[in-house]
PDB file of C-alpha atoms and ligand atoms in Angstrom:
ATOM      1  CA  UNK A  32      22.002  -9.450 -13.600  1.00 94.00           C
ATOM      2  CA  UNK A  33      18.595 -10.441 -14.052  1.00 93.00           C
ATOM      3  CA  UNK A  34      17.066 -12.506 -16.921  1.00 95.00           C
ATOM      4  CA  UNK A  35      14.565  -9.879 -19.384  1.00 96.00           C
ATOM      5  CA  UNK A  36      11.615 -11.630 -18.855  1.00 94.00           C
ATOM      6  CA  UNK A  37      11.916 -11.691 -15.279  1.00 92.00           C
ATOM      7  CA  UNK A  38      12.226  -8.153 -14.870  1.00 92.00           C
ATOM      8  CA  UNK A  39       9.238  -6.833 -17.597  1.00 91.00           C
ATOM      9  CA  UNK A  40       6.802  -9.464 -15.459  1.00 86.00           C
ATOM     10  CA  UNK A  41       8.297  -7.792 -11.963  1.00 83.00           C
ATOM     11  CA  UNK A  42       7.772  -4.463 -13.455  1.00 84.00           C
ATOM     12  CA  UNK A  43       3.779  -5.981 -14.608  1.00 79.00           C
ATOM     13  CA  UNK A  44       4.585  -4.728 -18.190  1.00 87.00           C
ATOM     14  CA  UNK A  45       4.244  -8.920 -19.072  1.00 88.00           C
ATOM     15  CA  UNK A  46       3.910 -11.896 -18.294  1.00 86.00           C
ATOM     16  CA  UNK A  47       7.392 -14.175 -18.855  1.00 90.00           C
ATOM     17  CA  UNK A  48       5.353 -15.835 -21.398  1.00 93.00           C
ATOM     18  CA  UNK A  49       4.451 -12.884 -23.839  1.00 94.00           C
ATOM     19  CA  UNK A  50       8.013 -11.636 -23.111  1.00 95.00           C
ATOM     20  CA  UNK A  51       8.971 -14.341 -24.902  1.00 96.00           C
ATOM     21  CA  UNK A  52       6.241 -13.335 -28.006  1.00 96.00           C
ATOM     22  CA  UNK A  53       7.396  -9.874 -27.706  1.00 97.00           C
ATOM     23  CA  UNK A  54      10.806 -10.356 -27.944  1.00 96.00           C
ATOM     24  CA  UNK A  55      10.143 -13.073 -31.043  1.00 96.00           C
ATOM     25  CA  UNK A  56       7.863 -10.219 -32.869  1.00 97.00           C
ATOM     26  CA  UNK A  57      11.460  -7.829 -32.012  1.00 97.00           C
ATOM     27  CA  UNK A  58       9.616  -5.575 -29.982  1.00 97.00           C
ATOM     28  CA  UNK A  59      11.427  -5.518 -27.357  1.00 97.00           C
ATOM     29  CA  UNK A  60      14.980  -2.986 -27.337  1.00 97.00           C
ATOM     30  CA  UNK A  61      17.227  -3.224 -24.659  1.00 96.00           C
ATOM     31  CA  UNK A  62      20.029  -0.342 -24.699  1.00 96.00           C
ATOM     32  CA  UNK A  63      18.487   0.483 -28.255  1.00 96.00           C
ATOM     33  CA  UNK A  64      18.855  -2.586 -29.681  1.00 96.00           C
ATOM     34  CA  UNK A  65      16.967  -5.786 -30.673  1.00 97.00           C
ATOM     35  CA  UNK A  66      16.235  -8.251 -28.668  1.00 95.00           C
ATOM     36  CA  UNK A  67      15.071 -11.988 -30.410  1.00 96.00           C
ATOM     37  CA  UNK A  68      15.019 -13.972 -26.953  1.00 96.00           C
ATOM     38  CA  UNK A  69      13.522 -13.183 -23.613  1.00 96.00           C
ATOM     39  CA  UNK A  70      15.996 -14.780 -21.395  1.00 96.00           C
ATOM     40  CA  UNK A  71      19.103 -12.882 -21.982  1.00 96.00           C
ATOM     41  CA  UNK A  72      20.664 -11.266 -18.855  1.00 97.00           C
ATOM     42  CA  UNK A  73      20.172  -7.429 -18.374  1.00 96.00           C
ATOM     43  CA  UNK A  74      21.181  -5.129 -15.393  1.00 95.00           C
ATOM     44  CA  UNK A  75      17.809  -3.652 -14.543  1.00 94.00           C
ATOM     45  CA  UNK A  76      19.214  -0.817 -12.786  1.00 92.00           C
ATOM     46  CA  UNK A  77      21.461   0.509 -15.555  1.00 95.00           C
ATOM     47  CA  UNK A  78      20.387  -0.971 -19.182  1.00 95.00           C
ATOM     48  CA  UNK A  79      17.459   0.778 -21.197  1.00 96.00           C
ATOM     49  CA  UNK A  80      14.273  -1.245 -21.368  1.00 96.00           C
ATOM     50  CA  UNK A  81      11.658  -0.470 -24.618  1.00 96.00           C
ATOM     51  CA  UNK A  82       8.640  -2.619 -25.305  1.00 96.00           C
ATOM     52  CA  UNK A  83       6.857  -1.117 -28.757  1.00 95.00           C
ATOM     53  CA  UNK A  84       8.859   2.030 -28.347  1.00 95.00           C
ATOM     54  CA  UNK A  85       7.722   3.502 -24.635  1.00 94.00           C
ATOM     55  CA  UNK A  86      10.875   2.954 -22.161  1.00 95.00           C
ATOM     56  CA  UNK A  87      10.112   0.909 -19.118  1.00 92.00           C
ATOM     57  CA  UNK A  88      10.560   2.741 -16.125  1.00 89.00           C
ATOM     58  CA  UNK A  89      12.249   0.155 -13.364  1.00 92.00           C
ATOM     59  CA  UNK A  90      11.884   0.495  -9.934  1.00 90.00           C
ATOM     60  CA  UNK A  91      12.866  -2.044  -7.690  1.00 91.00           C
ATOM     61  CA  UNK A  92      10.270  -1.862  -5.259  1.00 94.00           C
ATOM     62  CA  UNK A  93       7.063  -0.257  -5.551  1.00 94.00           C
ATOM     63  CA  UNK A  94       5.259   2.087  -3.244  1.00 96.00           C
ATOM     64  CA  UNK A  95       1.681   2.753  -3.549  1.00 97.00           C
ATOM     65  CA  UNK A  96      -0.414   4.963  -1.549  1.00 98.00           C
ATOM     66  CA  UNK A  97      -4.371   3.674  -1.626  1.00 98.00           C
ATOM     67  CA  UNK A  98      -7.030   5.886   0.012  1.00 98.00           C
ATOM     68  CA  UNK A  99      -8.617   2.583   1.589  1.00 98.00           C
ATOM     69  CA  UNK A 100     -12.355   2.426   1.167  1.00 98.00           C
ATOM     70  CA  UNK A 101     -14.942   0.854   3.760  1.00 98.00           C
ATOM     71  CA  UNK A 102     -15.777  -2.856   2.986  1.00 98.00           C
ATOM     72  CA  UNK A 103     -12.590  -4.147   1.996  1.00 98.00           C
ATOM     73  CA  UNK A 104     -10.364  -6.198   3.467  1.00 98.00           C
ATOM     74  CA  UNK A 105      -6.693  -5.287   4.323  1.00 97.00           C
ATOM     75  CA  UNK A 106      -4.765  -8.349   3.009  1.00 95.00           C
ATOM     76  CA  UNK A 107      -3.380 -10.110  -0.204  1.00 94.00           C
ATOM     77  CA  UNK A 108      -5.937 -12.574  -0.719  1.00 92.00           C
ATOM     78  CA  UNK A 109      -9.104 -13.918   0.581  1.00 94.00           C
ATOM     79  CA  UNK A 110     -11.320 -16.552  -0.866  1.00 94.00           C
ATOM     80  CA  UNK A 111     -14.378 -14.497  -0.430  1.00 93.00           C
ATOM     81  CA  UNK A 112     -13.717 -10.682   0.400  1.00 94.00           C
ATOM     82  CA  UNK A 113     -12.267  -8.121  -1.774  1.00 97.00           C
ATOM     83  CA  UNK A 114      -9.105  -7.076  -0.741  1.00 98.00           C
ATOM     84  CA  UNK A 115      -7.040  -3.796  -1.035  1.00 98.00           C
ATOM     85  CA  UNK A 116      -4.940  -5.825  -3.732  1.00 97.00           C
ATOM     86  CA  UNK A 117      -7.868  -6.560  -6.137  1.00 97.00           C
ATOM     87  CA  UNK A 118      -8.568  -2.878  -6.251  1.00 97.00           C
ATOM     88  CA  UNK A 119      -5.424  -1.908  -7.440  1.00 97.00           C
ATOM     89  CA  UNK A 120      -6.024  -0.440 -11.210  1.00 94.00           C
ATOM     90  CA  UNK A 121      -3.768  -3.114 -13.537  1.00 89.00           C
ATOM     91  CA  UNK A 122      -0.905  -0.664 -14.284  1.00 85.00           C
ATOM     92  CA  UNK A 123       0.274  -0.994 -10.816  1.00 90.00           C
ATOM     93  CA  UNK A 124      -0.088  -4.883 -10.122  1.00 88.00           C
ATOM     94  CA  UNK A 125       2.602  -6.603  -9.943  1.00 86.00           C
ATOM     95  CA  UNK A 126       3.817 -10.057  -7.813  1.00 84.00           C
ATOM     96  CA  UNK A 127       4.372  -9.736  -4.385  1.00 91.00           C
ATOM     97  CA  UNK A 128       2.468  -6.418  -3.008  1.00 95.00           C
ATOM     98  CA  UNK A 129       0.871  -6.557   0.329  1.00 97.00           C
ATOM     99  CA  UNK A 130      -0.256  -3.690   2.537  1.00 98.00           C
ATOM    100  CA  UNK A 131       1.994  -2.308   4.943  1.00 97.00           C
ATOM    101  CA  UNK A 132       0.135  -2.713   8.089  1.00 92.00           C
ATOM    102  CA  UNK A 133      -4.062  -3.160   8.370  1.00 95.00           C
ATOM    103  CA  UNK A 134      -6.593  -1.352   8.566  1.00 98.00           C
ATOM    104  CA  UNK A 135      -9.950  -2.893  10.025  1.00 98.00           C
ATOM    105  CA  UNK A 136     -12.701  -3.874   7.243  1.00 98.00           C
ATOM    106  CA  UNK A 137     -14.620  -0.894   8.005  1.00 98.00           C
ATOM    107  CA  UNK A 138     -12.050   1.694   8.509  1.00 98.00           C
ATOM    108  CA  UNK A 139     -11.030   4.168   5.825  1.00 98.00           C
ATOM    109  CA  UNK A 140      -8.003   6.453   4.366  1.00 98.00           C
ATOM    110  CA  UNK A 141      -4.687   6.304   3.910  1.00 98.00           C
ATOM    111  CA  UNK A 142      -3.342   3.028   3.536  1.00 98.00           C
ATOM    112  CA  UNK A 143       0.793   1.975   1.700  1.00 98.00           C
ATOM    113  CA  UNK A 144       1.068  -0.614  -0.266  1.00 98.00           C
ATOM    114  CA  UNK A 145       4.875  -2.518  -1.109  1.00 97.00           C
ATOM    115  CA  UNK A 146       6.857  -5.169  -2.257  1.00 95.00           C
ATOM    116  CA  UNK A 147       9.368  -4.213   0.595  1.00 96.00           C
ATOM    117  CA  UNK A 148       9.764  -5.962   3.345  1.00 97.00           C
ATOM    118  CA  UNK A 149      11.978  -4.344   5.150  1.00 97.00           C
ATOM    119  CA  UNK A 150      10.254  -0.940   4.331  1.00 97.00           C
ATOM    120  CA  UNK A 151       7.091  -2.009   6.170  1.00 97.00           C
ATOM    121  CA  UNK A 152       8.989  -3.398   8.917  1.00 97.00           C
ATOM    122  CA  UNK A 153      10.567  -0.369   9.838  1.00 96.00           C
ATOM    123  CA  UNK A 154       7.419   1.782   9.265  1.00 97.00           C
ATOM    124  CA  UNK A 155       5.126  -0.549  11.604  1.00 96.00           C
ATOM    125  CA  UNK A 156       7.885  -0.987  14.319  1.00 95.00           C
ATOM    126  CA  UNK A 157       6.694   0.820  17.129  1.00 94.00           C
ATOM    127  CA  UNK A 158      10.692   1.577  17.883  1.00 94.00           C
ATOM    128  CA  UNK A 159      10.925   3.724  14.545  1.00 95.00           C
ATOM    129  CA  UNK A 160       7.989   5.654  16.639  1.00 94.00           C
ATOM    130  CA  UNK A 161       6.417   6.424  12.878  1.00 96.00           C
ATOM    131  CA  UNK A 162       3.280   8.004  14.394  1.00 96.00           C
ATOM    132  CA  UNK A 163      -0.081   7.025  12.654  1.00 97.00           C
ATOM    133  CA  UNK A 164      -2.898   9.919  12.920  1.00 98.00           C
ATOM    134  CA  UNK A 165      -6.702   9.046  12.791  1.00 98.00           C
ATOM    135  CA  UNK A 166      -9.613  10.981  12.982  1.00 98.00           C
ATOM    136  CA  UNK A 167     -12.366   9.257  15.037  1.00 98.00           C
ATOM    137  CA  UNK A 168     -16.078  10.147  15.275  1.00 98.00           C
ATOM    138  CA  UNK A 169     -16.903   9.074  18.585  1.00 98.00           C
ATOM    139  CA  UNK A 170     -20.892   7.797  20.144  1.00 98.00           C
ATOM    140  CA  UNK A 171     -20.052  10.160  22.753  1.00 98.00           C
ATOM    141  CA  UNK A 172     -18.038  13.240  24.058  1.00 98.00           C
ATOM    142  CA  UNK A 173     -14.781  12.854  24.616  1.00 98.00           C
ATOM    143  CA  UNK A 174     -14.121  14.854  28.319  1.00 97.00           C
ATOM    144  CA  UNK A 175     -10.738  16.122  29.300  1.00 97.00           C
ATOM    145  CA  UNK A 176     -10.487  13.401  31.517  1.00 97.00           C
ATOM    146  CA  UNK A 177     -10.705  10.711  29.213  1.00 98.00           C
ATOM    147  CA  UNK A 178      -7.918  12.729  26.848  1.00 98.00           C
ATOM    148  CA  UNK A 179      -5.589  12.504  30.111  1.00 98.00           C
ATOM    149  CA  UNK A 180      -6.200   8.631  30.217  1.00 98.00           C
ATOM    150  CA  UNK A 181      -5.104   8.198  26.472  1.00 98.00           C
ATOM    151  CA  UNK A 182      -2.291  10.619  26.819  1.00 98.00           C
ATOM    152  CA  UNK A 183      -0.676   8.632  29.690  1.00 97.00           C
ATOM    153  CA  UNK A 184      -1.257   5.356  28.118  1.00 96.00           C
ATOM    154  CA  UNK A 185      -3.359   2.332  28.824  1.00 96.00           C
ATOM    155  CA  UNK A 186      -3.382  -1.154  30.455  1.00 96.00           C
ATOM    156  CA  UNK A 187      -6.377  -2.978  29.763  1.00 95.00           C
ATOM    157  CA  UNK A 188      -7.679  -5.895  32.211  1.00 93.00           C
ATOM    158  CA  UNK A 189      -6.324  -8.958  29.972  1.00 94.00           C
ATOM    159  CA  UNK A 190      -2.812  -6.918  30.340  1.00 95.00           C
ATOM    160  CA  UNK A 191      -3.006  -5.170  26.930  1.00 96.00           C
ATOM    161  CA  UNK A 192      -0.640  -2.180  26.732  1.00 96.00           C
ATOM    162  CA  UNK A 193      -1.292   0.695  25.212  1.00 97.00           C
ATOM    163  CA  UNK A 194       1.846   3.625  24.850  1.00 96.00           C
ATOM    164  CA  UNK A 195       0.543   6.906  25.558  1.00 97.00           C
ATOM    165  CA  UNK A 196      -1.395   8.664  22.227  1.00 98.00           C
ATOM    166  CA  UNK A 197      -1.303  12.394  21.697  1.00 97.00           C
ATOM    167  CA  UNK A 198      -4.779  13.129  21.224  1.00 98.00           C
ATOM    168  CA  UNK A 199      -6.331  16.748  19.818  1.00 98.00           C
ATOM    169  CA  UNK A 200     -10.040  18.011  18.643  1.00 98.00           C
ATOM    170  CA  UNK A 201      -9.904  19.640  15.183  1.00 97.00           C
ATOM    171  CA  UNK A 202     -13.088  21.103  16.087  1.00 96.00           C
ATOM    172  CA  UNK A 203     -13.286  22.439  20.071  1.00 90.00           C
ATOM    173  CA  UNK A 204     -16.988  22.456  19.622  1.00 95.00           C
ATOM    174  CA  UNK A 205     -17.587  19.010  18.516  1.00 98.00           C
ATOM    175  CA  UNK A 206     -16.200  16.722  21.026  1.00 98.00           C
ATOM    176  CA  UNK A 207     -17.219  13.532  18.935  1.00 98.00           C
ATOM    177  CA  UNK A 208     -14.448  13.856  17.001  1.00 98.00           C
ATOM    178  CA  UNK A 209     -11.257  13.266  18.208  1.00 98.00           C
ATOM    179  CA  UNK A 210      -7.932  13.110  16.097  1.00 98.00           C
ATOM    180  CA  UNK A 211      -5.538  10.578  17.582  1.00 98.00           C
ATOM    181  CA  UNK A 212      -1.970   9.261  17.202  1.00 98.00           C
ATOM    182  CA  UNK A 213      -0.459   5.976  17.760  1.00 97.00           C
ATOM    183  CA  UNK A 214       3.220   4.196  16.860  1.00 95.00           C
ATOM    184  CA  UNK A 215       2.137   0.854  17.491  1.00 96.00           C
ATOM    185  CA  UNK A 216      -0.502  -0.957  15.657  1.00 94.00           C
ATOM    186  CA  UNK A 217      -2.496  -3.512  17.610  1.00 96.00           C
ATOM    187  CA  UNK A 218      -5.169  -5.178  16.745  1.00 95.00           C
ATOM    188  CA  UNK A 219      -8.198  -2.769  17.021  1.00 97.00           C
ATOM    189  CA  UNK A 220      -5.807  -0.408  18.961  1.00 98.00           C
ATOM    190  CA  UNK A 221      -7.653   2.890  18.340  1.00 98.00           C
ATOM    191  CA  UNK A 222     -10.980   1.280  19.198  1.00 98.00           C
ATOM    192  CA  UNK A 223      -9.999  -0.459  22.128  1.00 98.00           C
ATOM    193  CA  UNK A 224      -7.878   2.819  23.356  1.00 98.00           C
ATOM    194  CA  UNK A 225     -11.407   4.807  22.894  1.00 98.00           C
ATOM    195  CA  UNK A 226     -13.500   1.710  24.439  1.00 97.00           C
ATOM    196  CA  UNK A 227     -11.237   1.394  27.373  1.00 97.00           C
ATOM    197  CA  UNK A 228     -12.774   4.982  28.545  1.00 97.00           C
ATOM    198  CA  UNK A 229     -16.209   4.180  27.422  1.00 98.00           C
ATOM    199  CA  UNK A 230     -16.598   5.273  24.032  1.00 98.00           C
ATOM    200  CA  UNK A 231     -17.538   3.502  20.775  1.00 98.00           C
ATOM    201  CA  UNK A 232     -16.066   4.641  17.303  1.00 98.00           C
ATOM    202  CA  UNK A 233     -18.406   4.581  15.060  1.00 98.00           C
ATOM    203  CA  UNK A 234     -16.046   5.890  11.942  1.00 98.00           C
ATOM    204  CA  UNK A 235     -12.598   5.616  11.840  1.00 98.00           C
ATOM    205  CA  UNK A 236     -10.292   7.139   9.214  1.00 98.00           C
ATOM    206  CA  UNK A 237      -6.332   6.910   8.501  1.00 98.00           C
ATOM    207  CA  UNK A 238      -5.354  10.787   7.459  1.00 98.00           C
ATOM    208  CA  UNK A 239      -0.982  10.278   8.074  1.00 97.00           C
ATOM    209  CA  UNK A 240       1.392   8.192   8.543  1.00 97.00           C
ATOM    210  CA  UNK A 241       4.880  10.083   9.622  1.00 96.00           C
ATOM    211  CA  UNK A 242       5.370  13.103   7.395  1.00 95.00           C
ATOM    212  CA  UNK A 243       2.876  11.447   4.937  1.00 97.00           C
ATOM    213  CA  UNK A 244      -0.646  13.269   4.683  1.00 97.00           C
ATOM    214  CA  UNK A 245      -3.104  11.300   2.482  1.00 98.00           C
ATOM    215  CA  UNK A 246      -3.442  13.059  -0.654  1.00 97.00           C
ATOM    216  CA  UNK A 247      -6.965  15.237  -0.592  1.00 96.00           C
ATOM    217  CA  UNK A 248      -7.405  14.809  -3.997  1.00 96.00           C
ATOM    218  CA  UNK A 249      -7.115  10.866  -4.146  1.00 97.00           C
ATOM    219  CA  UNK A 250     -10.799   9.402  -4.440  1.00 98.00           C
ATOM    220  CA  UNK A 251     -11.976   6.351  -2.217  1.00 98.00           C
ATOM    221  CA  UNK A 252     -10.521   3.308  -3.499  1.00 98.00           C
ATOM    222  CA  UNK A 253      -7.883   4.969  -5.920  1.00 98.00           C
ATOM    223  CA  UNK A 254      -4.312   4.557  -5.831  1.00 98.00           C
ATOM    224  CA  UNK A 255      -1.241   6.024  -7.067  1.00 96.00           C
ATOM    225  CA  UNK A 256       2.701   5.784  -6.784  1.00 94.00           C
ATOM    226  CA  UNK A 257       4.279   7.098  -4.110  1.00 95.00           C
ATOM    227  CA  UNK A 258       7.194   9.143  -5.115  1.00 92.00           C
ATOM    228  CA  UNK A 259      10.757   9.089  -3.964  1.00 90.00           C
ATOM    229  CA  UNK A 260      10.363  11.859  -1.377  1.00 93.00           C
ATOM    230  CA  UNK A 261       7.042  10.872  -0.173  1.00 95.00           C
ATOM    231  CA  UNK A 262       8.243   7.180   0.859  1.00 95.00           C
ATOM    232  CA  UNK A 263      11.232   9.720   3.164  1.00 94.00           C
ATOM    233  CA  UNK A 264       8.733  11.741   4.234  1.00 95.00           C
ATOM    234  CA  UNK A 265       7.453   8.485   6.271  1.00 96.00           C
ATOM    235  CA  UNK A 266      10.420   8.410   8.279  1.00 93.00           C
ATOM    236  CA  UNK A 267      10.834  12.130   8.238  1.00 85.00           C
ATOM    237  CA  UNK A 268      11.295  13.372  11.999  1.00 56.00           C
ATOM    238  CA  UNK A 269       8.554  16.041  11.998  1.00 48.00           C
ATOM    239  CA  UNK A 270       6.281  14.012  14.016  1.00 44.00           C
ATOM    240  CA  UNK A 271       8.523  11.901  16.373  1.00 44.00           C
TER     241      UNK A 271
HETATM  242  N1  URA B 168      -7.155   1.028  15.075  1.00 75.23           N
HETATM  243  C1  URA B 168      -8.334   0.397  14.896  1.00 75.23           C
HETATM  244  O1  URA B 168      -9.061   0.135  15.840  1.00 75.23           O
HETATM  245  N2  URA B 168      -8.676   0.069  13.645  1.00 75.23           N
HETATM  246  C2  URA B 168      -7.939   0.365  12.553  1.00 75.23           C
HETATM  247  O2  URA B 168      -8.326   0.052  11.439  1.00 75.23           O
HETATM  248  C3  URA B 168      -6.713   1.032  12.762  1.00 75.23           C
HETATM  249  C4  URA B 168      -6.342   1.347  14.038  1.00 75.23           C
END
């Protein structure tokens, strides 16, 4: 059980404060009836929530799928940056959202964003072998020998590993860009991996992560929910 005001700020329908207004003015119904005070105990999962009429729909944890823009900054916070948090439209902030792994400042697509912890440990561990694919546009051609490199996996001189990456060209004539996939997530890992055979990417975009393609017809910098089946199709063996 969970007090009211608790769960309408978790749910960023209120603050705890203007619960407490809300529930004073009796706008607030909980299993169709009245409620005067903001702290009574409810069971999220199973009593009916109304503020002004429209039901609150609960869900314990959020998932959010952004289509990550260039520019900002993969984190919570910052002091000067924008972050992927501060983009979020207002209907989906709530406390406690962070993204589920990083992409670089300058790197673009598709990016989750949760309250759940456990969630985004199991789809970063490299264990879970959630594969992450990105299309890179390279400064150079990428020759079958270099593929063979990345596809056997990599140890750089300051003992860096690198698992093998399955790597394909989504256009055989254009050898400058190169679609690869990783389950691990090191810092810089797809540059480095594409450095390590002498190549620089100059763009670098997120397009799937697991079963999960980014949606085509999300803008840069929008968001939406994620629903039920799309946060399975994550873990979804089709890619494993
Ligand atoms: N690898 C990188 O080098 N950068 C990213 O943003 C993601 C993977």
């Amino acid at each position: 059980m969970e007090r009211l005001d608790k769960v309408l700020s978790s749910q960023g329908i209120c603050s705890r404060k203007e619960a407490r207004s809300l529930a004073a003015k009796q706008r607030i119904k909980v299993n169709g009836e009245v409620i005067k005070k903001s702290d009574v105990k409810i069971d999220p999962e199973k009593d009916t929530i109304e503020v002004d009429g429209t039901a609150v729909e609960y869900r314990r944890y959020l998932y959010i799928m952004m289509n990550k823009p260039s520019g900002v900054l993969s984190a919570s916070t910052d002091k000067k940056a924008q972050t992927v948090i501060d983009l979020l439209p207002p209907e989906l902030r709530r406390s406690g959202l962070f993204p589920a792994g990083r992409l670089d400042k300058d790197t673009t697509g598709l990016l989750i964003i949760t309250d759940d912890g456990d969630f985004a440990h199991n789809m970063l561990s490299p264990k879970n072998k959630v594969y992450k694919l990105y299309c890179a546009k390279l400064d150079g051609e990428l020759e079958e020998n270099k593929i063979k490199i990345l596809e056997s996996g990599i140890t750089l001189k300051d003992g860096t590993c690198f698992k093998p990456a399955r790597i394909s060209l989504p256009n055989p004539n254009d050898r400058t860009i190169a679609e690869i996939e990783i389950c691990e997530g090191k810092y810089h890992q797809v540059k480095r991996m594409f450095q390590s055979v002498g190549l620089t990417v100059i763009q670098l975009k997120r397009l799937r992560i697991g079963g999960l393609c980014l949606d085509k017809e999300l803008f840069e910098g929008k968001s939406r929910i994620l629903a039920p089946f799309e946060v399975k199709d994550i873990f979804n063996g089709k890619y494993d």
